[in-house]
Amino acid sequence: MLRRKIETRLLQWRQEPERKPIVIKGCRQCGKTFSVMRFARQSFQHVVYLNFMQEPNLANAFEDSLNVDTIIMNLSSMIATAVFEPGETCLIFDEIQECPRARTSLKFFKIDGRYDIIATGSLLGVKGYGGSASIPVGYETVVEMFPLDFEEFLWANGVSEQVIEYLAECLHHVTPVNTALHTRMRQLLLQYSVVGGMPEVVSSFIAYHDMNKVLSIQQSIVQGYEEDMVKYAPENDKSKIRECFESIPRQLSRENKKFQFSVVRPGGKSAHYLGSLQWIEDAGIIRRCRNLELPDLPLDGNAIENVFKVYMLDTGLFMSMLEQGTVASVLQGNLYGYKGAIFENLVADIFSKMGRKLYYYRKASGLEIDFVMRYKGSSTLIEVKSTSGDAKSVRTILSNPDKYHVGGAIKLGDYNIGRVDRLLTLPSYLAFLLREY
């Protein structure tokens, strides 16, 4: 059974005396329903589960009135086993995007205060809300959930808290990780890069270590995403959304300096595809990494809105979209034509699932930094090297402190911990511990 961080967040929510209904949003199949149900059954005497996708008729309970007593009366007549006991009943609104009025009702459940509500939604960013339905701003707590991050993947593979604390100590004191653990962590990172964090995929990997099974499940999930694009996207955008999505491996393998709409289709322009790309991002499938005018704080203020790269949120799903045989090559440490693209997407996965926004820096002069982030109060350059390699742009920027106001640089690659002046070298597997802002 996979341990998930979202359950700690739900426990914190349960302990809040003035808690609001909580909405867990995230991409499809990232484990929302399983985690919510497990938590609710452990924390409440009674759980009433509504899945608006599987049973669309449940939406009728919210149709005539949003009065809480009326809703409860309607639900009790529709769900024979439901028990509604004030203070002891949690209602689960699963796939709430399918019933906009249920989302609106959260305001009235909060005001009423007798029942706790946990809602989940996979396409909250892309499903329209029509008619009289409205989002209950100020009356709900929205939390984003991701597929398993690298730390959760480590837990699933039996890595203890004590080991993670030891790694954090090594990072803090800039001392090398012992050889045996260093070797094991390198192996786990390569495995995570191809398995990713989809719960069904991780569970299969842990049980069988069969990469063919892993790939089959990943491709099924990707196919499900493509079906969602056909089902939920506006009619005029369906084909454009698919084209944008299917271009992502080509965008990254070419090591483009930004997302190029001409790669989506020859002659493609941003005016035709920008909304389609936004749809995929709102569905929780990709993350944009924006170029910076300067690698200086505030990063959001220095971001160039229309110049960006695109990474898949889950590294395993990205790997499943590449040509056959790529997984075996990566597990053996051979990247060939993909060069650093796979490890860039891996680091983007790790940072995104930490809740970090993604930025990079590139100028026409040739200066290029893979990622820039706020770390320990300063702008910090992040270079990603699949193997040991040069960091010429980093050295150039660090040698001109009056022009580039950065606090230091971190080079992530296939080596142990070390430091030379303001350049900290780290094994890539420690990226998940760069938590300080």
Short mmCIF file of C-alpha atoms in Angstrom, two decimals:
data_model
loop_
_atom_site.label_atom_id
_atom_site.label_comp_id
_atom_site.label_asym_id
_atom_site.label_seq_id
_atom_site.Cartn_x
_atom_site.Cartn_y
_atom_site.Cartn_z
CA MET A 1 0.00 0.00 0.00
CA LEU A 2 1.55 3.28 -1.16
CA ARG A 3 2.20 6.03 1.36
CA ARG A 4 1.10 9.44 0.05
CA LYS A 5 1.84 12.93 1.32
CA ILE A 6 -1.70 14.10 0.57
CA GLU A 7 -2.92 12.08 3.54
CA THR A 8 -0.77 14.18 5.89
CA ARG A 9 -2.34 17.28 4.38
CA LEU A 10 -5.82 15.80 4.88
CA LEU A 11 -4.98 15.04 8.51
CA GLN A 12 -3.96 18.68 9.00
CA TRP A 13 -7.26 19.75 7.43
CA ARG A 14 -9.22 17.41 9.75
CA GLN A 15 -7.62 19.08 12.77
CA GLU A 16 -8.57 22.61 11.71
CA PRO A 17 -11.49 23.76 13.89
CA GLU A 18 -12.95 26.06 11.19
CA ARG A 19 -12.15 23.84 8.23
CA LYS A 20 -13.76 24.45 4.87
CA PRO A 21 -14.71 21.75 2.36
CA ILE A 22 -11.47 20.62 0.74
CA VAL A 23 -11.06 20.07 -3.01
CA ILE A 24 -8.25 17.76 -4.17
CA LYS A 25 -7.45 18.45 -7.80
CA GLY A 26 -4.96 16.65 -10.02
CA CYS A 27 -4.46 14.76 -13.25
CA ARG A 28 -6.36 11.56 -13.87
CA GLN A 29 -5.15 8.39 -12.15
CA CYS A 30 -2.74 10.14 -9.76
CA GLY A 31 -4.41 8.41 -6.77
CA LYS A 32 -6.88 11.01 -5.53
CA THR A 33 -9.85 8.72 -4.89
CA PHE A 34 -7.84 5.96 -3.20
CA SER A 35 -6.07 8.35 -0.81
CA VAL A 36 -9.23 10.29 0.03
CA MET A 37 -11.27 7.14 0.71
CA ARG A 38 -8.55 5.59 2.85
CA PHE A 39 -8.23 8.76 4.91
CA ALA A 40 -11.99 9.25 5.29
CA ARG A 41 -12.62 5.68 6.45
CA GLN A 42 -9.87 6.03 9.07
CA SER A 43 -10.99 9.47 10.27
CA PHE A 44 -14.80 9.49 10.22
CA GLN A 45 -17.46 7.20 11.64
CA HIS A 46 -19.54 7.43 8.46
CA VAL A 47 -18.49 8.02 4.83
CA VAL A 48 -20.94 8.77 2.02
CA TYR A 49 -19.34 8.36 -1.39
CA LEU A 50 -20.70 10.01 -4.56
CA ASN A 51 -19.01 9.51 -7.94
CA PHE A 52 -20.58 11.92 -10.41
CA MET A 53 -18.84 10.32 -13.38
CA GLN A 54 -19.94 6.75 -12.68
CA GLU A 55 -23.41 7.74 -11.47
CA PRO A 56 -24.42 10.99 -13.20
CA ASN A 57 -27.97 10.69 -11.82
CA LEU A 58 -26.59 11.73 -8.41
CA ALA A 59 -26.42 15.26 -9.80
CA ASN A 60 -30.21 15.37 -9.47
CA ALA A 61 -29.83 15.69 -5.69
CA PHE A 62 -28.47 19.23 -6.26
CA GLU A 63 -30.79 20.29 -9.06
CA ASP A 64 -33.77 21.94 -7.39
CA SER A 65 -32.23 23.46 -4.26
CA LEU A 66 -28.82 23.95 -2.67
CA ASN A 67 -30.27 23.98 0.82
CA VAL A 68 -28.24 21.46 2.82
CA ASP A 69 -31.28 19.75 4.35
CA THR A 70 -32.80 19.30 0.90
CA ILE A 71 -29.57 17.89 -0.53
CA ILE A 72 -29.21 15.45 2.39
CA MET A 73 -32.85 14.37 2.03
CA ASN A 74 -32.35 13.76 -1.69
CA LEU A 75 -29.13 11.81 -1.19
CA SER A 76 -30.60 9.68 1.58
CA SER A 77 -33.39 8.63 -0.79
CA MET A 78 -30.87 7.79 -3.54
CA ILE A 79 -28.23 5.97 -1.43
CA ALA A 80 -29.94 3.45 0.82
CA THR A 81 -26.85 2.70 2.95
CA ALA A 82 -25.91 6.34 3.60
CA VAL A 83 -25.80 7.57 7.21
CA PHE A 84 -25.87 11.31 7.82
CA GLU A 85 -24.80 12.08 11.39
CA PRO A 86 -23.74 15.66 12.10
CA GLY A 87 -20.08 15.87 13.07
CA GLU A 88 -19.43 12.22 12.22
CA THR A 89 -20.21 11.99 8.49
CA CYS A 90 -17.83 12.86 5.65
CA LEU A 91 -19.25 13.24 2.16
CA ILE A 92 -16.90 12.41 -0.74
CA PHE A 93 -17.76 14.26 -3.96
CA ASP A 94 -15.66 12.34 -6.50
CA GLU A 95 -15.14 13.79 -10.01
CA ILE A 96 -16.94 16.94 -8.89
CA GLN A 97 -16.28 18.63 -12.23
CA GLU A 98 -19.12 16.48 -13.61
CA CYS A 99 -21.62 18.20 -11.29
CA PRO A 100 -20.99 21.97 -11.16
CA ARG A 101 -23.87 22.56 -8.72
CA ALA A 102 -22.24 20.16 -6.24
CA ARG A 103 -19.18 22.44 -6.38
CA THR A 104 -21.42 25.45 -5.75
CA SER A 105 -23.06 23.65 -2.81
CA LEU A 106 -19.74 23.62 -0.92
CA LYS A 107 -20.47 27.20 0.16
CA PHE A 108 -23.71 26.15 1.82
CA PHE A 109 -22.17 23.06 3.45
CA LYS A 110 -19.47 25.31 4.93
CA ILE A 111 -22.05 27.79 6.28
CA ASP A 112 -24.20 24.95 7.64
CA GLY A 113 -21.20 23.28 9.32
CA ARG A 114 -22.73 19.88 10.15
CA TYR A 115 -20.97 17.75 7.55
CA ASP A 116 -17.41 17.57 6.25
CA ILE A 117 -16.86 17.48 2.50
CA ILE A 118 -13.87 16.17 0.55
CA ALA A 119 -14.15 16.69 -3.21
CA THR A 120 -11.87 15.45 -5.97
CA GLY A 121 -11.60 16.64 -9.55
CA SER A 122 -9.47 15.59 -12.50
CA LEU A 123 -10.38 18.27 -15.02
CA LEU A 124 -11.37 21.23 -12.86
CA GLY A 125 -9.21 23.54 -14.96
CA VAL A 126 -10.82 22.60 -18.27
CA LYS A 127 -14.48 21.79 -17.54
CA GLY A 128 -16.72 24.77 -18.05
CA TYR A 129 -19.25 25.86 -15.46
CA GLY A 130 -22.47 26.86 -17.11
CA GLY A 131 -25.90 28.01 -16.02
CA SER A 132 -26.32 29.15 -12.43
CA ALA A 133 -23.32 27.18 -11.11
CA SER A 134 -20.42 29.10 -9.60
CA ILE A 135 -17.16 28.29 -7.83
CA PRO A 136 -17.52 28.94 -4.07
CA VAL A 137 -14.55 31.29 -3.69
CA GLY A 138 -13.67 31.71 -0.02
CA TYR A 139 -15.66 28.68 1.08
CA GLU A 140 -13.36 25.88 -0.04
CA THR A 141 -9.71 24.85 0.32
CA VAL A 142 -8.13 23.72 -2.95
CA VAL A 143 -5.07 21.44 -2.82
CA GLU A 144 -3.23 20.11 -5.85
CA MET A 145 -2.23 16.45 -5.81
CA PHE A 146 0.41 14.96 -8.09
CA PRO A 147 1.49 11.47 -9.07
CA LEU A 148 4.04 10.05 -6.61
CA ASP A 149 7.05 12.32 -6.29
CA PHE A 150 10.57 10.95 -5.98
CA GLU A 151 10.45 10.85 -2.18
CA GLU A 152 7.18 8.88 -2.23
CA PHE A 153 8.79 6.55 -4.77
CA LEU A 154 11.68 6.04 -2.34
CA TRP A 155 9.21 5.16 0.43
CA ALA A 156 7.54 2.65 -1.87
CA ASN A 157 10.93 1.04 -2.46
CA GLY A 158 11.65 0.68 1.25
CA VAL A 159 13.90 3.69 1.77
CA SER A 160 13.42 4.77 5.37
CA GLU A 161 13.04 8.23 6.89
CA GLN A 162 16.40 7.71 8.58
CA VAL A 163 18.09 7.29 5.21
CA ILE A 164 16.43 10.43 3.86
CA GLU A 165 17.49 12.34 6.98
CA TYR A 166 21.06 11.14 6.41
CA LEU A 167 20.94 12.40 2.81
CA ALA A 168 19.64 15.75 4.05
CA GLU A 169 22.52 15.95 6.51
CA CYS A 170 25.02 15.22 3.73
CA LEU A 171 23.49 18.04 1.68
CA HIS A 172 23.49 20.44 4.62
CA HIS A 173 27.13 19.78 5.55
CA VAL A 174 28.32 19.29 1.94
CA THR A 175 29.78 15.87 2.67
CA PRO A 176 29.74 12.94 0.21
CA VAL A 177 27.12 10.22 0.52
CA ASN A 178 28.63 6.85 1.48
CA THR A 179 29.44 4.66 -1.51
CA ALA A 180 26.89 1.89 -0.95
CA LEU A 181 23.96 4.27 -0.52
CA HIS A 182 25.18 6.48 -3.37
CA THR A 183 25.12 3.48 -5.71
CA ARG A 184 21.65 2.44 -4.55
CA MET A 185 20.24 5.96 -4.92
CA ARG A 186 21.64 6.29 -8.44
CA GLN A 187 19.86 3.06 -9.34
CA LEU A 188 16.56 4.23 -7.80
CA LEU A 189 16.74 7.54 -9.69
CA LEU A 190 17.17 5.75 -13.02
CA GLN A 191 14.23 3.52 -12.14
CA TYR A 192 12.09 6.51 -11.20
CA SER A 193 13.01 8.24 -14.45
CA VAL A 194 11.34 5.44 -16.44
CA VAL A 195 8.63 4.32 -13.98
CA GLY A 196 7.48 7.77 -12.87
CA GLY A 197 4.83 8.23 -10.20
CA MET A 198 1.46 7.00 -11.42
CA PRO A 199 0.26 4.79 -8.51
CA GLU A 200 -0.84 1.86 -10.67
CA VAL A 201 2.50 1.92 -12.50
CA VAL A 202 4.54 2.12 -9.28
CA SER A 203 2.54 -0.68 -7.65
CA SER A 204 3.11 -2.91 -10.68
CA PHE A 205 6.82 -2.11 -10.71
CA ILE A 206 7.20 -2.88 -7.00
CA ALA A 207 5.29 -6.16 -7.36
CA TYR A 208 6.84 -7.51 -10.57
CA HIS A 209 9.78 -5.33 -11.74
CA ASP A 210 8.54 -6.10 -15.24
CA MET A 211 9.18 -3.11 -17.50
CA ASN A 212 6.84 -4.47 -20.17
CA LYS A 213 3.97 -4.34 -17.65
CA VAL A 214 5.06 -0.85 -16.62
CA LEU A 215 5.11 0.37 -20.22
CA SER A 216 1.72 -1.17 -20.97
CA ILE A 217 0.06 0.62 -18.03
CA GLN A 218 1.76 3.92 -18.90
CA GLN A 219 0.63 3.76 -22.52
CA SER A 220 -2.91 2.99 -21.35
CA ILE A 221 -2.86 6.11 -19.16
CA VAL A 222 -1.56 8.24 -22.05
CA GLN A 223 -4.30 6.83 -24.25
CA GLY A 224 -6.82 7.79 -21.57
CA TYR A 225 -5.49 11.35 -21.62
CA GLU A 226 -5.88 11.46 -25.40
CA GLU A 227 -9.46 10.21 -25.06
CA ASP A 228 -10.15 12.99 -22.55
CA MET A 229 -8.90 15.48 -25.12
CA VAL A 230 -11.49 14.19 -27.56
CA LYS A 231 -14.27 13.98 -24.96
CA TYR A 232 -13.86 17.21 -23.01
CA ALA A 233 -12.04 19.69 -25.25
CA PRO A 234 -13.97 22.27 -27.30
CA GLU A 235 -14.83 20.82 -30.71
CA ASN A 236 -12.63 23.24 -32.66
CA ASP A 237 -9.61 22.53 -30.46
CA LYS A 238 -9.60 18.72 -30.29
CA SER A 239 -7.14 18.07 -33.10
CA LYS A 240 -4.87 20.96 -32.10
CA ILE A 241 -4.67 19.73 -28.51
CA ARG A 242 -3.69 16.24 -29.71
CA GLU A 243 -1.05 17.71 -32.03
CA CYS A 244 0.48 19.80 -29.22
CA PHE A 245 0.52 16.83 -26.85
CA GLU A 246 2.06 14.43 -29.36
CA SER A 247 4.79 16.97 -30.25
CA ILE A 248 6.26 17.06 -26.73
CA PRO A 249 8.79 14.21 -27.22
CA ARG A 250 9.98 15.85 -30.45
CA GLN A 251 10.26 19.23 -28.73
CA LEU A 252 12.50 17.82 -26.00
CA SER A 253 14.58 15.40 -28.08
CA ARG A 254 15.61 18.22 -30.42
CA GLU A 255 16.88 20.22 -27.45
CA ASN A 256 14.92 23.24 -28.64
CA LYS A 257 15.61 26.44 -26.77
CA LYS A 258 11.87 27.02 -26.44
CA PHE A 259 8.57 25.36 -27.34
CA GLN A 260 8.24 25.72 -31.11
CA PHE A 261 4.79 25.67 -32.64
CA SER A 262 6.38 24.89 -36.02
CA VAL A 263 7.31 21.50 -34.53
CA VAL A 264 3.64 20.87 -33.76
CA ARG A 265 2.88 21.41 -37.44
CA PRO A 266 4.99 23.02 -40.20
CA GLY A 267 4.05 26.68 -40.29
CA GLY A 268 2.27 26.44 -36.93
CA LYS A 269 1.80 29.72 -35.06
CA SER A 270 1.25 30.43 -31.39
CA ALA A 271 -2.03 32.16 -32.17
CA HIS A 272 -3.45 28.83 -33.38
CA TYR A 273 -2.07 26.57 -30.66
CA LEU A 274 -1.55 28.56 -27.46
CA GLY A 275 -5.05 27.85 -26.14
CA SER A 276 -4.63 24.15 -26.92
CA LEU A 277 -1.40 24.02 -24.96
CA GLN A 278 -3.11 25.79 -22.06
CA TRP A 279 -5.82 23.09 -22.07
CA ILE A 280 -3.18 20.36 -21.60
CA GLU A 281 -1.54 22.31 -18.78
CA ASP A 282 -4.87 22.92 -17.06
CA ALA A 283 -5.54 19.17 -17.23
CA GLY A 284 -2.41 18.66 -15.10
CA ILE A 285 -0.45 16.78 -17.77
CA ILE A 286 2.37 19.23 -18.53
CA ARG A 287 4.26 22.08 -16.91
CA ARG A 288 5.61 25.16 -18.63
CA CYS A 289 9.13 26.38 -17.88
CA ARG A 290 9.41 30.10 -18.68
CA ASN A 291 12.50 31.92 -19.90
CA LEU A 292 13.77 34.84 -17.82
CA GLU A 293 14.85 38.30 -18.90
CA LEU A 294 17.41 38.10 -16.11
CA PRO A 295 18.16 35.31 -13.60
CA ASP A 296 17.23 37.62 -10.74
CA LEU A 297 14.52 37.78 -8.09
CA PRO A 298 11.60 38.02 -8.31
CA LEU A 299 11.66 35.23 -10.87
CA ASP A 300 7.98 35.57 -11.74
CA GLY A 301 8.50 39.25 -12.44
CA ASN A 302 11.39 38.50 -14.79
CA ALA A 303 9.61 35.72 -16.68
CA ILE A 304 8.94 36.14 -20.41
CA GLU A 305 5.33 35.11 -20.87
CA ASN A 306 5.49 33.81 -24.45
CA VAL A 307 8.93 32.14 -24.39
CA PHE A 308 8.89 28.79 -22.64
CA LYS A 309 9.75 25.11 -22.71
CA VAL A 310 7.25 22.35 -21.94
CA TYR A 311 7.87 19.26 -19.80
CA MET A 312 5.63 16.32 -18.98
CA LEU A 313 4.59 16.45 -15.31
CA ASP A 314 5.31 12.73 -14.92
CA THR A 315 8.65 11.48 -16.19
CA GLY A 316 7.41 7.91 -16.61
CA LEU A 317 4.60 8.95 -18.96
CA PHE A 318 7.13 10.99 -20.95
CA MET A 319 9.37 7.95 -21.29
CA SER A 320 6.43 5.83 -22.49
CA MET A 321 5.94 8.26 -25.39
CA LEU A 322 9.49 7.79 -26.68
CA GLU A 323 10.61 5.21 -29.21
CA GLN A 324 10.82 1.54 -28.25
CA GLY A 325 14.08 0.58 -26.54
CA THR A 326 14.64 3.95 -24.88
CA VAL A 327 13.78 2.62 -21.41
CA ALA A 328 16.39 -0.14 -21.61
CA SER A 329 19.00 2.38 -22.74
CA VAL A 330 18.25 4.74 -19.85
CA LEU A 331 18.39 1.97 -17.25
CA GLN A 332 21.85 1.13 -18.60
CA GLY A 333 22.87 4.80 -18.46
CA ASN A 334 22.95 5.27 -22.25
CA LEU A 335 21.03 8.27 -23.58
CA TYR A 336 22.36 8.49 -27.14
CA GLY A 337 20.39 11.00 -29.20
CA TYR A 338 18.25 12.23 -26.33
CA LYS A 339 21.29 13.64 -24.54
CA GLY A 340 20.08 15.63 -21.54
CA ALA A 341 16.39 15.89 -22.48
CA ILE A 342 15.35 12.92 -20.36
CA PHE A 343 17.17 14.16 -17.29
CA GLU A 344 15.86 17.69 -17.80
CA ASN A 345 12.32 16.30 -17.78
CA LEU A 346 13.20 14.22 -14.72
CA VAL A 347 14.35 17.31 -12.80
CA ALA A 348 11.30 19.25 -14.02
CA ASP A 349 9.15 16.39 -12.64
CA ILE A 350 10.89 16.56 -9.26
CA PHE A 351 10.68 20.35 -8.97
CA SER A 352 7.05 20.54 -10.19
CA LYS A 353 5.86 17.93 -7.71
CA MET A 354 7.52 19.98 -4.97
CA GLY A 355 5.19 22.80 -5.98
CA ARG A 356 7.92 24.88 -7.60
CA LYS A 357 7.27 26.97 -10.69
CA LEU A 358 9.77 26.30 -13.48
CA TYR A 359 12.10 28.89 -15.00
CA TYR A 360 15.17 28.78 -17.24
CA TYR A 361 17.54 31.36 -18.67
CA ARG A 362 18.71 31.65 -22.24
CA LYS A 363 20.07 34.60 -24.21
CA ALA A 364 20.96 34.93 -27.89
CA SER A 365 24.60 35.34 -26.82
CA GLY A 366 24.66 31.61 -26.07
CA LEU A 367 24.25 31.72 -22.32
CA GLU A 368 21.88 28.96 -21.25
CA ILE A 369 20.89 27.67 -17.81
CA ASP A 370 18.58 24.65 -17.55
CA PHE A 371 16.64 25.89 -14.50
CA VAL A 372 16.67 28.90 -12.20
CA MET A 373 15.00 28.83 -8.80
CA ARG A 374 14.81 30.65 -5.50
CA TYR A 375 16.90 28.67 -2.99
CA LYS A 376 17.81 29.86 0.51
CA GLY A 377 16.58 33.34 -0.31
CA SER A 378 18.64 33.83 -3.48
CA SER A 379 18.34 33.24 -7.18
CA THR A 380 20.18 29.98 -7.87
CA LEU A 381 21.28 28.49 -11.19
CA ILE A 382 20.55 24.79 -11.75
CA GLU A 383 22.49 22.88 -14.41
CA VAL A 384 21.45 19.33 -15.28
CA LYS A 385 24.08 16.97 -16.67
CA SER A 386 23.16 13.37 -17.54
CA THR A 387 26.85 12.59 -17.05
CA SER A 388 29.74 14.73 -15.85
CA GLY A 389 30.03 17.75 -18.08
CA ASP A 390 31.08 21.36 -18.47
CA ALA A 391 29.05 24.25 -17.08
CA LYS A 392 30.46 27.13 -19.10
CA SER A 393 27.37 29.34 -18.85
CA VAL A 394 27.30 28.90 -15.07
CA ARG A 395 30.93 29.99 -14.77
CA THR A 396 30.31 33.02 -16.97
CA ILE A 397 27.36 34.19 -14.91
CA LEU A 398 29.06 33.58 -11.55
CA SER A 399 32.12 35.56 -12.70
CA ASN A 400 29.95 38.63 -13.39
CA PRO A 401 28.11 39.25 -10.08
CA ASP A 402 27.35 42.92 -10.83
CA LYS A 403 25.49 41.98 -14.01
CA TYR A 404 23.86 38.75 -12.86
CA HIS A 405 22.54 38.88 -9.31
CA VAL A 406 22.60 35.22 -8.37
CA GLY A 407 23.44 33.63 -5.03
CA GLY A 408 25.19 30.58 -6.44
CA ALA A 409 24.79 27.56 -8.67
CA ILE A 410 24.05 23.87 -8.35
CA LYS A 411 25.14 21.27 -10.87
CA LEU A 412 23.08 18.07 -10.81
CA GLY A 413 24.68 15.02 -12.38
CA ASP A 414 26.16 11.58 -11.96
CA TYR A 415 28.62 12.36 -9.19
CA ASN A 416 28.74 12.79 -5.41
CA ILE A 417 28.48 15.93 -3.27
CA GLY A 418 31.17 18.57 -3.58
CA ARG A 419 31.74 22.31 -3.81
CA VAL A 420 34.09 24.62 -5.67
CA ASP A 421 33.58 28.23 -4.59
CA ARG A 422 29.94 29.11 -5.38
CA LEU A 423 29.27 26.00 -7.45
CA LEU A 424 27.72 23.13 -5.51
CA THR A 425 27.79 19.76 -7.27
CA LEU A 426 25.14 17.25 -6.28
CA PRO A 427 24.03 13.81 -7.41
CA SER A 428 20.77 14.25 -9.32
CA TYR A 429 18.92 12.12 -6.79
CA LEU A 430 19.27 14.92 -4.19
CA ALA A 431 17.18 17.37 -6.23
CA PHE A 432 14.10 16.51 -4.13
CA LEU A 433 15.83 17.86 -1.02
CA LEU A 434 16.27 21.38 -2.46
CA ARG A 435 13.24 22.48 -0.48
CA GLU A 436 14.31 25.78 1.03
CA TYR A 437 13.04 28.98 -0.50
#
